């Protein structure tokens, strides 16, 4: 079985896995990282959104072979020690979460958006397109705007 070495949340890891195994299964099943959620497996719901070299990706459709020598960041790697990322702080302040299932993916998508633009437009917020069954979209948008003002 091939070995794949990459960095996850600041730590170098090597996993033995088929080249085409989705990164999501490597994270969850081989490395025990539970933040990225399995929702659809086809890049529709975006519950698994994580970052690959700082860009938001859906690990459910990224093969582990595409990660060699690269940096993967999940919700677990977003905070700086005990200090939450400004988007995480805004999420708490805006009381965004209900069931919480989609929240790691929502937060990771928001962080990627705010890295691209410090002043997101309504169109930018629309483009995130992560699915939330609880329908907390209004609070999600408010949290992103609050985090943008902070950053």
PDB file of C-alpha atoms in Angstrom, residues 10-150:
ATOM      1  CA  UNK A  10       0.816  21.705  11.897  1.00  0.00           C
ATOM      2  CA  UNK A  11       1.897  18.091  12.454  1.00  0.00           C
ATOM      3  CA  UNK A  12       3.619  15.883   9.879  1.00  0.00           C
ATOM      4  CA  UNK A  13       1.791  12.611   9.273  1.00  0.00           C
ATOM      5  CA  UNK A  14       2.421   9.564   7.131  1.00  0.00           C
ATOM      6  CA  UNK A  15      -0.446   7.251   6.267  1.00  0.00           C
ATOM      7  CA  UNK A  16      -0.609   4.032   4.329  1.00  0.00           C
ATOM      8  CA  UNK A  17      -3.622   4.271   2.058  1.00  0.00           C
ATOM      9  CA  UNK A  18      -4.663   3.730  -1.550  1.00  0.00           C
ATOM     10  CA  UNK A  19      -3.862   6.757  -3.720  1.00  0.00           C
ATOM     11  CA  UNK A  20      -7.537   7.326  -4.516  1.00  0.00           C
ATOM     12  CA  UNK A  21      -8.824   7.149  -0.922  1.00  0.00           C
ATOM     13  CA  UNK A  22     -10.641  10.420  -0.187  1.00  0.00           C
ATOM     14  CA  UNK A  23      -8.809  12.665   2.240  1.00  0.00           C
ATOM     15  CA  UNK A  24     -11.952  12.791   4.399  1.00  0.00           C
ATOM     16  CA  UNK A  25     -11.631   9.080   5.221  1.00  0.00           C
ATOM     17  CA  UNK A  26      -7.934   9.484   5.951  1.00  0.00           C
ATOM     18  CA  UNK A  27      -8.671  12.346   8.339  1.00  0.00           C
ATOM     19  CA  UNK A  28     -11.586  10.679  10.096  1.00  0.00           C
ATOM     20  CA  UNK A  29     -10.783   6.971   9.990  1.00  0.00           C
ATOM     21  CA  UNK A  30      -6.986   6.836   9.954  1.00  0.00           C
ATOM     22  CA  UNK A  31      -6.085   9.984  11.909  1.00  0.00           C
ATOM     23  CA  UNK A  32      -9.132  10.297  14.190  1.00  0.00           C
ATOM     24  CA  UNK A  33      -9.874  13.900  13.214  1.00  0.00           C
ATOM     25  CA  UNK A  34     -13.635  14.292  13.530  1.00  0.00           C
ATOM     26  CA  UNK A  35     -14.236  17.982  12.696  1.00  0.00           C
ATOM     27  CA  UNK A  36     -14.766  17.540   8.959  1.00  0.00           C
ATOM     28  CA  UNK A  37     -18.143  15.829   8.606  1.00  0.00           C
ATOM     29  CA  UNK A  38     -19.333  13.385   5.969  1.00  0.00           C
ATOM     30  CA  UNK A  39     -22.536  14.648   4.455  1.00  0.00           C
ATOM     31  CA  UNK A  40     -22.795  13.870   0.771  1.00  0.00           C
ATOM     32  CA  UNK A  41     -19.445  12.608  -0.496  1.00  0.00           C
ATOM     33  CA  UNK A  42     -19.798  14.518  -3.787  1.00  0.00           C
ATOM     34  CA  UNK A  43     -18.870  18.164  -2.956  1.00  0.00           C
ATOM     35  CA  UNK A  44     -22.438  19.377  -2.619  1.00  0.00           C
ATOM     36  CA  UNK A  45     -23.164  19.903   1.088  1.00  0.00           C
ATOM     37  CA  UNK A  46     -19.639  21.113   1.982  1.00  0.00           C
ATOM     38  CA  UNK A  47     -19.868  19.834   5.585  1.00  0.00           C
ATOM     39  CA  UNK A  48     -16.318  18.514   5.270  1.00  0.00           C
ATOM     40  CA  UNK A  49     -14.757  21.816   4.120  1.00  0.00           C
ATOM     41  CA  UNK A  50     -11.132  22.048   5.199  1.00  0.00           C
ATOM     42  CA  UNK A  51      -8.092  23.860   3.829  1.00  0.00           C
ATOM     43  CA  UNK A  52      -5.358  22.536   1.574  1.00  0.00           C
ATOM     44  CA  UNK A  53      -2.444  24.977   1.488  1.00  0.00           C
ATOM     45  CA  UNK A  54      -4.844  27.669   2.729  1.00  0.00           C
ATOM     46  CA  UNK A  55      -7.507  27.108   0.069  1.00  0.00           C
ATOM     47  CA  UNK A  56     -10.904  25.707   0.959  1.00  0.00           C
ATOM     48  CA  UNK A  57     -11.455  22.211  -0.413  1.00  0.00           C
ATOM     49  CA  UNK A  58     -13.858  19.356   0.159  1.00  0.00           C
ATOM     50  CA  UNK A  59     -11.849  16.371   1.423  1.00  0.00           C
ATOM     51  CA  UNK A  60     -14.672  14.039   0.396  1.00  0.00           C
ATOM     52  CA  UNK A  61     -13.518  14.475  -3.228  1.00  0.00           C
ATOM     53  CA  UNK A  62      -9.776  15.136  -2.759  1.00  0.00           C
ATOM     54  CA  UNK A  63      -7.684  11.957  -3.062  1.00  0.00           C
ATOM     55  CA  UNK A  64      -5.016  11.532  -0.420  1.00  0.00           C
ATOM     56  CA  UNK A  65      -2.427  11.347  -3.210  1.00  0.00           C
ATOM     57  CA  UNK A  66      -3.087  15.055  -3.928  1.00  0.00           C
ATOM     58  CA  UNK A  67      -1.887  15.979  -0.431  1.00  0.00           C
ATOM     59  CA  UNK A  68       1.732  14.801  -0.609  1.00  0.00           C
ATOM     60  CA  UNK A  69       4.004  17.462   0.882  1.00  0.00           C
ATOM     61  CA  UNK A  70       1.106  19.844   1.455  1.00  0.00           C
ATOM     62  CA  UNK A  71      -0.588  21.441   4.470  1.00  0.00           C
ATOM     63  CA  UNK A  72      -4.088  20.326   5.479  1.00  0.00           C
ATOM     64  CA  UNK A  73      -5.971  22.360   8.062  1.00  0.00           C
ATOM     65  CA  UNK A  74      -9.209  21.248   9.666  1.00  0.00           C
ATOM     66  CA  UNK A  75     -11.361  23.033  12.226  1.00  0.00           C
ATOM     67  CA  UNK A  76      -9.202  21.411  14.925  1.00  0.00           C
ATOM     68  CA  UNK A  77      -6.168  23.346  13.662  1.00  0.00           C
ATOM     69  CA  UNK A  78      -7.825  26.744  13.312  1.00  0.00           C
ATOM     70  CA  UNK A  79      -7.442  28.083  16.865  1.00  0.00           C
ATOM     71  CA  UNK A  80      -4.072  29.258  18.132  1.00  0.00           C
ATOM     72  CA  UNK A  81      -3.771  27.200  21.310  1.00  0.00           C
ATOM     73  CA  UNK A  82      -6.542  28.388  23.623  1.00  0.00           C
ATOM     74  CA  UNK A  83      -7.160  31.483  21.497  1.00  0.00           C
ATOM     75  CA  UNK A  84     -10.004  31.025  19.033  1.00  0.00           C
ATOM     76  CA  UNK A  85      -9.837  32.305  15.488  1.00  0.00           C
ATOM     77  CA  UNK A  86     -11.888  35.524  15.036  1.00  0.00           C
ATOM     78  CA  UNK A  87     -14.431  33.589  12.947  1.00  0.00           C
ATOM     79  CA  UNK A  88     -14.879  31.052  15.755  1.00  0.00           C
ATOM     80  CA  UNK A  89     -15.338  33.897  18.251  1.00  0.00           C
ATOM     81  CA  UNK A  90     -17.929  35.553  16.016  1.00  0.00           C
ATOM     82  CA  UNK A  91     -19.756  32.217  15.665  1.00  0.00           C
ATOM     83  CA  UNK A  92     -20.126  32.014  19.425  1.00  0.00           C
ATOM     84  CA  UNK A  93     -21.105  35.671  19.815  1.00  0.00           C
ATOM     85  CA  UNK A  94     -23.763  35.418  17.093  1.00  0.00           C
ATOM     86  CA  UNK A  95     -25.052  32.125  18.556  1.00  0.00           C
ATOM     87  CA  UNK A  96     -24.886  30.536  15.108  1.00  0.00           C
ATOM     88  CA  UNK A  97     -24.906  26.838  15.883  1.00  0.00           C
ATOM     89  CA  UNK A  98     -28.044  24.815  16.391  1.00  0.00           C
ATOM     90  CA  UNK A  99     -27.338  21.151  15.667  1.00  0.00           C
ATOM     91  CA  UNK A 100     -23.713  22.014  14.851  1.00  0.00           C
ATOM     92  CA  UNK A 101     -23.192  19.373  12.159  1.00  0.00           C
ATOM     93  CA  UNK A 102     -22.308  21.784   9.356  1.00  0.00           C
ATOM     94  CA  UNK A 103     -20.510  24.326  11.516  1.00  0.00           C
ATOM     95  CA  UNK A 104     -16.901  23.145  11.041  1.00  0.00           C
ATOM     96  CA  UNK A 105     -17.325  23.316   7.256  1.00  0.00           C
ATOM     97  CA  UNK A 106     -19.146  26.656   7.473  1.00  0.00           C
ATOM     98  CA  UNK A 107     -16.387  28.145   9.621  1.00  0.00           C
ATOM     99  CA  UNK A 108     -13.598  26.839   7.373  1.00  0.00           C
ATOM    100  CA  UNK A 109     -15.371  28.246   4.292  1.00  0.00           C
ATOM    101  CA  UNK A 110     -15.779  31.605   6.049  1.00  0.00           C
ATOM    102  CA  UNK A 111     -12.094  31.719   7.015  1.00  0.00           C
ATOM    103  CA  UNK A 112     -11.071  31.001   3.414  1.00  0.00           C
ATOM    104  CA  UNK A 113     -13.422  33.732   2.175  1.00  0.00           C
ATOM    105  CA  UNK A 114     -11.999  36.273   4.622  1.00  0.00           C
ATOM    106  CA  UNK A 115      -8.474  35.392   3.509  1.00  0.00           C
ATOM    107  CA  UNK A 116      -9.516  36.242  -0.050  1.00  0.00           C
ATOM    108  CA  UNK A 117     -11.347  39.422   0.825  1.00  0.00           C
ATOM    109  CA  UNK A 118     -11.431  41.399   4.054  1.00  0.00           C
ATOM    110  CA  UNK A 119     -14.701  43.065   3.099  1.00  0.00           C
ATOM    111  CA  UNK A 120     -17.024  40.374   1.758  1.00  0.00           C
ATOM    112  CA  UNK A 121     -19.984  41.478  -0.323  1.00  0.00           C
ATOM    113  CA  UNK A 122     -23.419  39.889  -0.185  1.00  0.00           C
ATOM    114  CA  UNK A 123     -22.456  38.037  -3.382  1.00  0.00           C
ATOM    115  CA  UNK A 124     -19.317  36.714  -1.674  1.00  0.00           C
ATOM    116  CA  UNK A 125     -21.444  35.429   1.195  1.00  0.00           C
ATOM    117  CA  UNK A 126     -23.895  33.838  -1.251  1.00  0.00           C
ATOM    118  CA  UNK A 127     -21.002  32.044  -2.963  1.00  0.00           C
ATOM    119  CA  UNK A 128     -20.058  30.107   0.180  1.00  0.00           C
ATOM    120  CA  UNK A 129     -23.024  27.782  -0.507  1.00  0.00           C
ATOM    121  CA  UNK A 130     -22.460  25.420   2.440  1.00  0.00           C
ATOM    122  CA  UNK A 131     -25.703  23.688   3.344  1.00  0.00           C
ATOM    123  CA  UNK A 132     -27.222  24.174   6.814  1.00  0.00           C
ATOM    124  CA  UNK A 133     -30.302  22.079   7.526  1.00  0.00           C
ATOM    125  CA  UNK A 134     -31.123  24.173  10.595  1.00  0.00           C
ATOM    126  CA  UNK A 135     -31.303  27.293   8.400  1.00  0.00           C
ATOM    127  CA  UNK A 136     -29.057  29.548  10.480  1.00  0.00           C
ATOM    128  CA  UNK A 137     -27.945  31.397   7.350  1.00  0.00           C
ATOM    129  CA  UNK A 138     -28.812  34.845   8.701  1.00  0.00           C
ATOM    130  CA  UNK A 139     -26.651  34.309  11.809  1.00  0.00           C
ATOM    131  CA  UNK A 140     -23.900  32.742   9.692  1.00  0.00           C
ATOM    132  CA  UNK A 141     -23.786  35.842   7.514  1.00  0.00           C
ATOM    133  CA  UNK A 142     -23.781  38.128  10.555  1.00  0.00           C
ATOM    134  CA  UNK A 143     -20.938  36.152  12.133  1.00  0.00           C
ATOM    135  CA  UNK A 144     -18.848  36.400   8.955  1.00  0.00           C
ATOM    136  CA  UNK A 145     -19.427  40.147   8.779  1.00  0.00           C
ATOM    137  CA  UNK A 146     -18.514  40.535  12.473  1.00  0.00           C
ATOM    138  CA  UNK A 147     -15.331  38.508  11.991  1.00  0.00           C
ATOM    139  CA  UNK A 148     -14.419  40.571   8.912  1.00  0.00           C
ATOM    140  CA  UNK A 149     -14.747  43.770  10.953  1.00  0.00           C
ATOM    141  CA  UNK A 150     -12.449  42.279  13.605  1.00  0.00           C
TER     142      UNK A 150
END
